[in-house]
PDB file of C-alpha atoms in Angstrom:
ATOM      1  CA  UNK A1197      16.091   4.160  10.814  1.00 35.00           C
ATOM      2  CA  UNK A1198      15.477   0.401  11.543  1.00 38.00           C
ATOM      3  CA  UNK A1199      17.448  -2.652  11.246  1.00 36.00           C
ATOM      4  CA  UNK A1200      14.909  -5.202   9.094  1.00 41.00           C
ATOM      5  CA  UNK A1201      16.808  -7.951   9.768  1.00 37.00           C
ATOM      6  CA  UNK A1202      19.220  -8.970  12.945  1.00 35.00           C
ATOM      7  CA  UNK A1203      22.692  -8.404  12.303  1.00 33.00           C
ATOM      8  CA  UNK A1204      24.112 -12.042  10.847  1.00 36.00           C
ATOM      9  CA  UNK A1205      26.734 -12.938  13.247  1.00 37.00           C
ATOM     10  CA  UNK A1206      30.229 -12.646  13.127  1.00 38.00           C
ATOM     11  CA  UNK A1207      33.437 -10.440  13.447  1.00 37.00           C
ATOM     12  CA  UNK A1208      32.975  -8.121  11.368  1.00 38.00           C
ATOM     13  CA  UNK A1209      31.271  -4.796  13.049  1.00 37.00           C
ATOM     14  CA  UNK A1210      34.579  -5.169  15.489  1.00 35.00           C
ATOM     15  CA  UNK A1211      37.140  -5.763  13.291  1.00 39.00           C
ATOM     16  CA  UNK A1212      39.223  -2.845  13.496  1.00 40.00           C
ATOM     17  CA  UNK A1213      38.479  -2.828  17.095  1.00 40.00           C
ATOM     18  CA  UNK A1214      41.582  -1.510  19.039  1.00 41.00           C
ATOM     19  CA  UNK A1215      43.157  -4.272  21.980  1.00 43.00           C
ATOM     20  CA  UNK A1216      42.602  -1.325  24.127  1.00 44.00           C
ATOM     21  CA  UNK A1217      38.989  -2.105  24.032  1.00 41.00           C
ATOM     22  CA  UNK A1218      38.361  -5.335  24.157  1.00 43.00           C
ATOM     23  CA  UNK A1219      37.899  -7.482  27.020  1.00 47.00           C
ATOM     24  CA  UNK A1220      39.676 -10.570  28.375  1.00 51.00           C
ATOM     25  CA  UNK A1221      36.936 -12.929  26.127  1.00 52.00           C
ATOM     26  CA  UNK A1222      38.046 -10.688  23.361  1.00 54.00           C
ATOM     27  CA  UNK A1223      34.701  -8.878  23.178  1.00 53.00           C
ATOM     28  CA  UNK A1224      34.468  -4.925  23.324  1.00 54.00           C
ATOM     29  CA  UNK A1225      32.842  -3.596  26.461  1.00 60.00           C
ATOM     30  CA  UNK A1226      29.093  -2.719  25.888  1.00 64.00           C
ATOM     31  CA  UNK A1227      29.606   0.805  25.090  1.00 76.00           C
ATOM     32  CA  UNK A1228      32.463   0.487  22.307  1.00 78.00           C
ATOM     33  CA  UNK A1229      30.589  -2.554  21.224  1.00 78.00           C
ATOM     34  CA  UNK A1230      27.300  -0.065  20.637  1.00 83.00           C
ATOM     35  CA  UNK A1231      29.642   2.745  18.807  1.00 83.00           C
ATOM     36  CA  UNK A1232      31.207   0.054  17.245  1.00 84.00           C
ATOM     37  CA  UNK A1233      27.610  -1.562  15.824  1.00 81.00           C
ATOM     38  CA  UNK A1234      26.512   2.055  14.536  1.00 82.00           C
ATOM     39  CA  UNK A1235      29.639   2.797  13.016  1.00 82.00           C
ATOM     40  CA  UNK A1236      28.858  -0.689  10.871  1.00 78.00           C
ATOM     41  CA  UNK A1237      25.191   0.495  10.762  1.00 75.00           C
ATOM     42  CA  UNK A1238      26.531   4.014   9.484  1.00 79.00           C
ATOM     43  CA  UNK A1239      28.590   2.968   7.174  1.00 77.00           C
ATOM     44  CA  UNK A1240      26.251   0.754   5.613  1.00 74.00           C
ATOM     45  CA  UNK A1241      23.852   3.228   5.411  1.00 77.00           C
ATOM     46  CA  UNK A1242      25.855   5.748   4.035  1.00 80.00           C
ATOM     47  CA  UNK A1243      26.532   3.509   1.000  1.00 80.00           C
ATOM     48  CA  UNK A1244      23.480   1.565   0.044  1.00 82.00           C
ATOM     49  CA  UNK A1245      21.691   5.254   0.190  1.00 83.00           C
ATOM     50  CA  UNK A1246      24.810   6.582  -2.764  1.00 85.00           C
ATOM     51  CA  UNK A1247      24.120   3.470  -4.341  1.00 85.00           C
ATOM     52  CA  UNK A1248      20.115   3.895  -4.856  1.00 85.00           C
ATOM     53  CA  UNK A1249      20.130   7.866  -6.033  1.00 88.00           C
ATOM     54  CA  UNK A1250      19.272   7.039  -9.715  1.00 88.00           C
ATOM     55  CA  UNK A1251      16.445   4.880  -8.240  1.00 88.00           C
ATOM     56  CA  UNK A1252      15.174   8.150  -5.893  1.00 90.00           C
ATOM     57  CA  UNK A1253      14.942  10.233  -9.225  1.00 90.00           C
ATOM     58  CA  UNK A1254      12.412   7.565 -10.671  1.00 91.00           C
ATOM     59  CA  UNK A1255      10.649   6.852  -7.757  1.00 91.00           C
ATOM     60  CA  UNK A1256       9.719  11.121  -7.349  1.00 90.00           C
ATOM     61  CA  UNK A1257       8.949  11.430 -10.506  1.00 89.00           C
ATOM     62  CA  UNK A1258       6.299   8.089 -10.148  1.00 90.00           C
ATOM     63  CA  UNK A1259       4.561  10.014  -7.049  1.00 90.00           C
ATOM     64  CA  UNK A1260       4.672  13.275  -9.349  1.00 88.00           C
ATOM     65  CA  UNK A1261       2.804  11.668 -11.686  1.00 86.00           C
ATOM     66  CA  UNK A1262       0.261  10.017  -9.402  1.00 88.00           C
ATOM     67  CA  UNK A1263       0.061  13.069  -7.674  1.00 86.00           C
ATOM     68  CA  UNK A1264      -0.742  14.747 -11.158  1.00 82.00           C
ATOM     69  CA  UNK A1265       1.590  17.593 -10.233  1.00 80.00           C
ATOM     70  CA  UNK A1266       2.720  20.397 -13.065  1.00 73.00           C
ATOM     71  CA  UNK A1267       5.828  20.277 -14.876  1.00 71.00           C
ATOM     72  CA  UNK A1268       7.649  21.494 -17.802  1.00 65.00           C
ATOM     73  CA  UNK A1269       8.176  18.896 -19.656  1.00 64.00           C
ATOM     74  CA  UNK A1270       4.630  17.842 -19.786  1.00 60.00           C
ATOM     75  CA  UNK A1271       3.725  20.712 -22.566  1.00 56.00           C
ATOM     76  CA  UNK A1272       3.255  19.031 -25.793  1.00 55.00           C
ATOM     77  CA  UNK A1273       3.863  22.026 -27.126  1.00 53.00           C
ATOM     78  CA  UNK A1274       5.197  25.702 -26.218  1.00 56.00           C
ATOM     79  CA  UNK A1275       1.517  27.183 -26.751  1.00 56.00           C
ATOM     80  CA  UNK A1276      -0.046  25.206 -24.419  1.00 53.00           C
ATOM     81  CA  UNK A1277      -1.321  27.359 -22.196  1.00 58.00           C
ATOM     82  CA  UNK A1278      -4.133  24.728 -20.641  1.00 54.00           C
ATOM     83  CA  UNK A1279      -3.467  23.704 -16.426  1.00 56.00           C
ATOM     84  CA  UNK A1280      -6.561  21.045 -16.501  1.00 55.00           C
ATOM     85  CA  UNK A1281      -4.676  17.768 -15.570  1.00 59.00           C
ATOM     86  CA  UNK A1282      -6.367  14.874 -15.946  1.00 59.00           C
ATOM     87  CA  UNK A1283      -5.463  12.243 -13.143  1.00 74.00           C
ATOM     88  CA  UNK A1284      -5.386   8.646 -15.014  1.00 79.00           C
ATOM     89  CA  UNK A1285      -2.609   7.997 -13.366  1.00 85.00           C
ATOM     90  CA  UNK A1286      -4.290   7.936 -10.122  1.00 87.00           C
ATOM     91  CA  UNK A1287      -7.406   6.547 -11.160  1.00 89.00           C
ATOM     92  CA  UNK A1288      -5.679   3.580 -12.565  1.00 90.00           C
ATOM     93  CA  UNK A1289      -3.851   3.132  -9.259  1.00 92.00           C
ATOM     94  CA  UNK A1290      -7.082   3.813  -6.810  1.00 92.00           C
ATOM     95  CA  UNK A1291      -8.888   1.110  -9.133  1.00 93.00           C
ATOM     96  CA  UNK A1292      -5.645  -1.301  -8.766  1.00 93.00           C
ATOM     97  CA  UNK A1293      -6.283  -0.768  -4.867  1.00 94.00           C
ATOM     98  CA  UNK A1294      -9.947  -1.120  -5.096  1.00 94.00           C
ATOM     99  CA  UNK A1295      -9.647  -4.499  -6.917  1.00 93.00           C
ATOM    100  CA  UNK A1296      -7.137  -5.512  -5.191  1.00 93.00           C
ATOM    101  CA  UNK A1297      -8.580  -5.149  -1.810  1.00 93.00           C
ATOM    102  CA  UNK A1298     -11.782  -7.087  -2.614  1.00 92.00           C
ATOM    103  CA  UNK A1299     -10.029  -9.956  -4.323  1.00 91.00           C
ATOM    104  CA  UNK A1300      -7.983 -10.193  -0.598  1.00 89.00           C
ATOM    105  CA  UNK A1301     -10.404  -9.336   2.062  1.00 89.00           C
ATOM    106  CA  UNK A1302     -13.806 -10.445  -0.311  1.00 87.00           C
ATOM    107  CA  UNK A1303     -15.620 -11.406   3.107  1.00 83.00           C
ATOM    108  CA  UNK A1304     -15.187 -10.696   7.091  1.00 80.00           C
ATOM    109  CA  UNK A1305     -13.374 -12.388   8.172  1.00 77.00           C
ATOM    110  CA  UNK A1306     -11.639 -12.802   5.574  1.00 82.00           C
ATOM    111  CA  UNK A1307      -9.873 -15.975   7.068  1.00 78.00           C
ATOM    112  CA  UNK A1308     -10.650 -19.535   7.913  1.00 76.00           C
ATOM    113  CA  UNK A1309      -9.522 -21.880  10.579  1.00 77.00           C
ATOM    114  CA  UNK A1310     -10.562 -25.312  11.224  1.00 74.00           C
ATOM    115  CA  UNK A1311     -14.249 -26.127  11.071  1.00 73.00           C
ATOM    116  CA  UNK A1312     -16.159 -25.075  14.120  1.00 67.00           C
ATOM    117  CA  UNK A1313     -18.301 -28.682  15.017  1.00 73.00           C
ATOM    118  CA  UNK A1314     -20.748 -29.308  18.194  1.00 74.00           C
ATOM    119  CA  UNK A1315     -17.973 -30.975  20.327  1.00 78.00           C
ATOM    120  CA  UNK A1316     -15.633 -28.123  18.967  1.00 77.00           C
ATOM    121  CA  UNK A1317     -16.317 -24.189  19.385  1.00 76.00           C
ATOM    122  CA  UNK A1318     -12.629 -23.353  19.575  1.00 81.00           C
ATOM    123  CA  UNK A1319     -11.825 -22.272  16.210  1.00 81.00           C
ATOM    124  CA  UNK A1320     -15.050 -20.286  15.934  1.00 81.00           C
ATOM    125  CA  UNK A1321     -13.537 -18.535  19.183  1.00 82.00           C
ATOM    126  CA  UNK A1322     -10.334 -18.091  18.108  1.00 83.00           C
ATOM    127  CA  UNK A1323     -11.449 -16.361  14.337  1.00 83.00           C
ATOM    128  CA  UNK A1324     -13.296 -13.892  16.574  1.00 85.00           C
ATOM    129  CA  UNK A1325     -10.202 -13.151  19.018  1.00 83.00           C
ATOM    130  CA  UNK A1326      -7.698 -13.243  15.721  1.00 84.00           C
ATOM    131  CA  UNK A1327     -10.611 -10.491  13.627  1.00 86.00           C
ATOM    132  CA  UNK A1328     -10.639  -7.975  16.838  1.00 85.00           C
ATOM    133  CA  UNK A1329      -6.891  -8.200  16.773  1.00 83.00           C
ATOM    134  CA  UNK A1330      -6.342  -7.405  12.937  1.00 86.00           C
ATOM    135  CA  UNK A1331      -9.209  -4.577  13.358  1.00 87.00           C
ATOM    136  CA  UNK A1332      -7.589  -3.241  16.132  1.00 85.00           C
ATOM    137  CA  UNK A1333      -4.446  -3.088  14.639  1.00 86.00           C
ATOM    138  CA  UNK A1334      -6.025  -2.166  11.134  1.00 89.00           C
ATOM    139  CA  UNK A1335      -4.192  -4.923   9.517  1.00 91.00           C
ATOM    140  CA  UNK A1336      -6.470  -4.314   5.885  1.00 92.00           C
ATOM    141  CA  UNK A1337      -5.043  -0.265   5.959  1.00 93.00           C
ATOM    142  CA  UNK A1338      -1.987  -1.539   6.209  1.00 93.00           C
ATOM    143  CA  UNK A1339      -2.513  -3.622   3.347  1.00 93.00           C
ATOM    144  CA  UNK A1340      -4.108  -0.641   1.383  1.00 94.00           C
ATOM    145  CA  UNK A1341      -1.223   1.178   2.272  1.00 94.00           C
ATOM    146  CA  UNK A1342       0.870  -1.081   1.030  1.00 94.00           C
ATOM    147  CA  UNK A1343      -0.882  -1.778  -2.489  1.00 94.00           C
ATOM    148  CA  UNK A1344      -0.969   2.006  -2.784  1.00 94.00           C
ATOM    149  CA  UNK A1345       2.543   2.245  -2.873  1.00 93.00           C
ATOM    150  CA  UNK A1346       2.844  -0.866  -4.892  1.00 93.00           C
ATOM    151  CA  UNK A1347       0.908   0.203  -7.432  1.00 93.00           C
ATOM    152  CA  UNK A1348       3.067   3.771  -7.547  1.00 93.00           C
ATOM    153  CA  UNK A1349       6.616   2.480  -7.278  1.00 92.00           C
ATOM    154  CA  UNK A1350       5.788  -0.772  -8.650  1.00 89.00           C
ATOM    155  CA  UNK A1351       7.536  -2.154  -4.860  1.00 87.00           C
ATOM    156  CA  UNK A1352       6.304  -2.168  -1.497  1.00 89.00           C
ATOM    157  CA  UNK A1353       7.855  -2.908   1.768  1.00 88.00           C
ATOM    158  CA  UNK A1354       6.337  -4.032   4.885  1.00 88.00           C
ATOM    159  CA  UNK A1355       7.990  -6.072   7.942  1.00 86.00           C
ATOM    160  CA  UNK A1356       6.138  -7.984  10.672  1.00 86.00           C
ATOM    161  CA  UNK A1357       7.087  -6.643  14.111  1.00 84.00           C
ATOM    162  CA  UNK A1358       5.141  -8.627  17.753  1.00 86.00           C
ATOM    163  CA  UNK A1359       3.798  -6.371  19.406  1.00 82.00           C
ATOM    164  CA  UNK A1360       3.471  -7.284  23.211  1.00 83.00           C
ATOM    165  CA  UNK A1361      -0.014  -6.391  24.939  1.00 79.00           C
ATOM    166  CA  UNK A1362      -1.873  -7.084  28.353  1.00 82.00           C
ATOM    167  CA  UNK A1363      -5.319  -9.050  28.683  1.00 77.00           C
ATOM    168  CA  UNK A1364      -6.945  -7.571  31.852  1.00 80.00           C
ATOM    169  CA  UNK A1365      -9.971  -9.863  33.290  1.00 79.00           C
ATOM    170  CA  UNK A1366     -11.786  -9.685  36.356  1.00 84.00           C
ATOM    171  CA  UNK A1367     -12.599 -13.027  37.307  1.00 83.00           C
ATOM    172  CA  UNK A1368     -15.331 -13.826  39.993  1.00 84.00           C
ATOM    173  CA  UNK A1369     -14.932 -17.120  42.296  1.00 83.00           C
ATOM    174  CA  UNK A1370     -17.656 -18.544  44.105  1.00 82.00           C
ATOM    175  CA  UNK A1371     -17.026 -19.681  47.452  1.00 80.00           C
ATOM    176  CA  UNK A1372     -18.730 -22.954  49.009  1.00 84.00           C
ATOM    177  CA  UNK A1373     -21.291 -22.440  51.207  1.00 84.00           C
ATOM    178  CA  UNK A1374     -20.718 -22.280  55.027  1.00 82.00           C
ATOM    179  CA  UNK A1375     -22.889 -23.272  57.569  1.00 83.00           C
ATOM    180  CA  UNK A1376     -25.159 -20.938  60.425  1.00 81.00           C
ATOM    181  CA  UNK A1377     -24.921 -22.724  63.502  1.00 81.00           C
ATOM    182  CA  UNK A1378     -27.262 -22.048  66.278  1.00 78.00           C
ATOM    183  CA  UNK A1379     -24.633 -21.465  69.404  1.00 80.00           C
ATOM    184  CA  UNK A1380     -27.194 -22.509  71.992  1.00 80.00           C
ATOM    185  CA  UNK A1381     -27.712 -26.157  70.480  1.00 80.00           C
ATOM    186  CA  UNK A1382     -24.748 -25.974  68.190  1.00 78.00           C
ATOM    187  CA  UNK A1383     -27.586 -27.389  65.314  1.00 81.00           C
ATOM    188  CA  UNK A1384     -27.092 -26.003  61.661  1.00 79.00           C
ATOM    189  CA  UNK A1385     -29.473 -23.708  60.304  1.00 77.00           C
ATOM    190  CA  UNK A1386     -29.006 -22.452  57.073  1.00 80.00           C
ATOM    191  CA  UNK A1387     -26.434 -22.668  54.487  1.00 80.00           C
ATOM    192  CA  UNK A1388     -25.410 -19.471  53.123  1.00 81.00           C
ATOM    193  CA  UNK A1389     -23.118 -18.653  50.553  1.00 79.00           C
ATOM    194  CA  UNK A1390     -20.587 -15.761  51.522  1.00 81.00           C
ATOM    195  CA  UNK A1391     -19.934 -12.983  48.476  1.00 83.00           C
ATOM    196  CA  UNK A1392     -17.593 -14.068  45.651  1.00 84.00           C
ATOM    197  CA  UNK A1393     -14.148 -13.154  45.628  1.00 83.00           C
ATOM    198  CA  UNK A1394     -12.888 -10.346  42.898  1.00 84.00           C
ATOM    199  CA  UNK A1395      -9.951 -10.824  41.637  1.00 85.00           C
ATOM    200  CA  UNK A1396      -8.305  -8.993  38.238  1.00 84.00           C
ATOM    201  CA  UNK A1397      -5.955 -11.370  36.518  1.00 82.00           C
ATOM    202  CA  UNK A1398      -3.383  -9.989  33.559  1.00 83.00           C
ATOM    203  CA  UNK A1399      -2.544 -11.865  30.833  1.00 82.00           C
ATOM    204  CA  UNK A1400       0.656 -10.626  28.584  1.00 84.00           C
ATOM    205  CA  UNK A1401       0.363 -11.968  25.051  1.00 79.00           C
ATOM    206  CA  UNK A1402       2.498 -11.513  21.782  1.00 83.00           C
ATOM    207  CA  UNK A1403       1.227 -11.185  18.805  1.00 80.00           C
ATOM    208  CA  UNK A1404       2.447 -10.197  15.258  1.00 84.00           C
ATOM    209  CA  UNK A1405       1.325  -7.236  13.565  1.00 86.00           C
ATOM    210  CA  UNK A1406       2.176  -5.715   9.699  1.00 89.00           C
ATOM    211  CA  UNK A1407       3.626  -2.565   9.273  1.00 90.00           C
ATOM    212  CA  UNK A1408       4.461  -0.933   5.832  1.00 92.00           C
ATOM    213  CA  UNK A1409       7.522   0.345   5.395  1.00 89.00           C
ATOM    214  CA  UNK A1410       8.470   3.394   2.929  1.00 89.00           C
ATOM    215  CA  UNK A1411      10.975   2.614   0.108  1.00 88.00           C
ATOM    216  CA  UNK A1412      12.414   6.276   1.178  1.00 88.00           C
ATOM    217  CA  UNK A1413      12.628   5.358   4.806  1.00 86.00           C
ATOM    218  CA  UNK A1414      14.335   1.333   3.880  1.00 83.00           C
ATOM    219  CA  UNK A1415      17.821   0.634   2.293  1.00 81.00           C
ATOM    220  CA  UNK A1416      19.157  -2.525   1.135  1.00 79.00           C
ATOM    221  CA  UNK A1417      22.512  -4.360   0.180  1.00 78.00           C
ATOM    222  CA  UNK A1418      22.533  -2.909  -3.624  1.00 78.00           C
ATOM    223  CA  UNK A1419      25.020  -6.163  -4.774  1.00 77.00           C
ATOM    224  CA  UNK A1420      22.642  -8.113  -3.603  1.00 74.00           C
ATOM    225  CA  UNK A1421      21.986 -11.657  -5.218  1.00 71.00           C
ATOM    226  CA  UNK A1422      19.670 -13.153  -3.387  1.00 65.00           C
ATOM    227  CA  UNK A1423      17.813 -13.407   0.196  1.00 60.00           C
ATOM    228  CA  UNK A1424      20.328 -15.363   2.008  1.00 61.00           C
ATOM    229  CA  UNK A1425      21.042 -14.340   5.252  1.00 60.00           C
ATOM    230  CA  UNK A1426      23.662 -12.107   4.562  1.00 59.00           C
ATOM    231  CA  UNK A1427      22.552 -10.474   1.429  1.00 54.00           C
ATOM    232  CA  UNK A1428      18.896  -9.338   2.040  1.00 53.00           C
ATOM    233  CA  UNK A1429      20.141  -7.560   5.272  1.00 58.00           C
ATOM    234  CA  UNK A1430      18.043  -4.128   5.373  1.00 60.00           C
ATOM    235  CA  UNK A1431      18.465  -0.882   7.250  1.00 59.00           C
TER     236      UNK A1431
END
């Protein structure tokens, strides 16, 4: 599991911290204060996942549905004898994803930046860098992925997360010329320029990146009244 959002502040995780372990700032020692964080972490778990079982029980029997798996209770009657299932469900959901997808990414690149003018290539530049990022993180199957499960649980979840990466370059530098010099008459023959100096240069860049996030796999504050800062905490 994942904290979604950094713990708020405060107190409370070391509350009921013994004096035995806490320190002369009044701050547990790094390793109670890490059992003390996953005891809070535990805890919360432990009752926003009690609190959300009803909500499981809906949510399997959406995917059964989309899935167009066999049950009992879909006999309309006691003779029905017929296993053809017809997958509407699904269909209506692919088509959602379909339409959805082409109403969001109608062109590539499916973004703008600034007009690109003849004193002014940067933007151009920088929509190229920003499209080979987003395809090389497959930023539109995330987005599929996450329409897919929004048009199944009628929710989707997905959290922004940088994602730290190295630029490698080799960049060639010209030296200036240096002169041939006869050593007899010390007179200057030729100019010649010596062989460029090779050097690879790294570059570490941040940059964000979407990830969907299973409604299974994310738990959230169920007295929740809002998204302040406290309230839309999610493990």
């Amino acid at each position: 599991m994942a904290m979604m959002v950094p713990y708020p502040g405060g107190s409370e995780p070391f509350s009921n911290a013994p004096p035995s372990v806490l320190s002369s700032t009044g701050t547990p020692p790094k390793s109670e204060g890490m059992k003390a964080l996953a005891g809070y972490v535990t805890s919360k778990f432990t009752t926003w996942k009690a609190a959300r079982i009803q909500l499981e029980i809906k949510w399997l029997e959406y995917y059964r549905i989309y899935r167009c798996l066999a049950d009992a209770q879909d006999a309309s009657r006691n003779s029905e004898r017929s296993q053809l299932k017809v997958p509407l469900t699904k269909e209506a959901i692919t088509n959602f994803v379909i339409s959805s997808m082409s109403t969001l990414f109608p062109v590539d690149p499916w973004f703008q930046l600034s007009p690109t003018t003849p004193n002014n290539g940067r933007p151009a530049v920088a929509a190229q860098f920003i499209r080979y990022l987003m395809n090389r993180d497959r930023f539109e199957e995330a987005a599929r992925t996450l329409l897919t499960e929004m048009g199944i649980y009628g929710t989707c979840i997905g959290r922004i997360r940088p994602v730290k990466a190295t630029h490698q370059s080799i960049v060639k530098t010209q030296m200036p010329p240096q002169p041939v010099v006869d050593p007899s008459t010390g007179q200057v023959l030729d100019m010649l320029a010596p062989p460029p100096q090779v050097e690879r240069q790294e570059i570490d860049y941040v940059h964000p990146a979407l990830e969907p996030v299973s409604i299974f796999n994310f738990y959230t504050n169920p007295v929740a009244t809002g998204p302040g800062r406290k309230e839309a905490d999610g493990v």
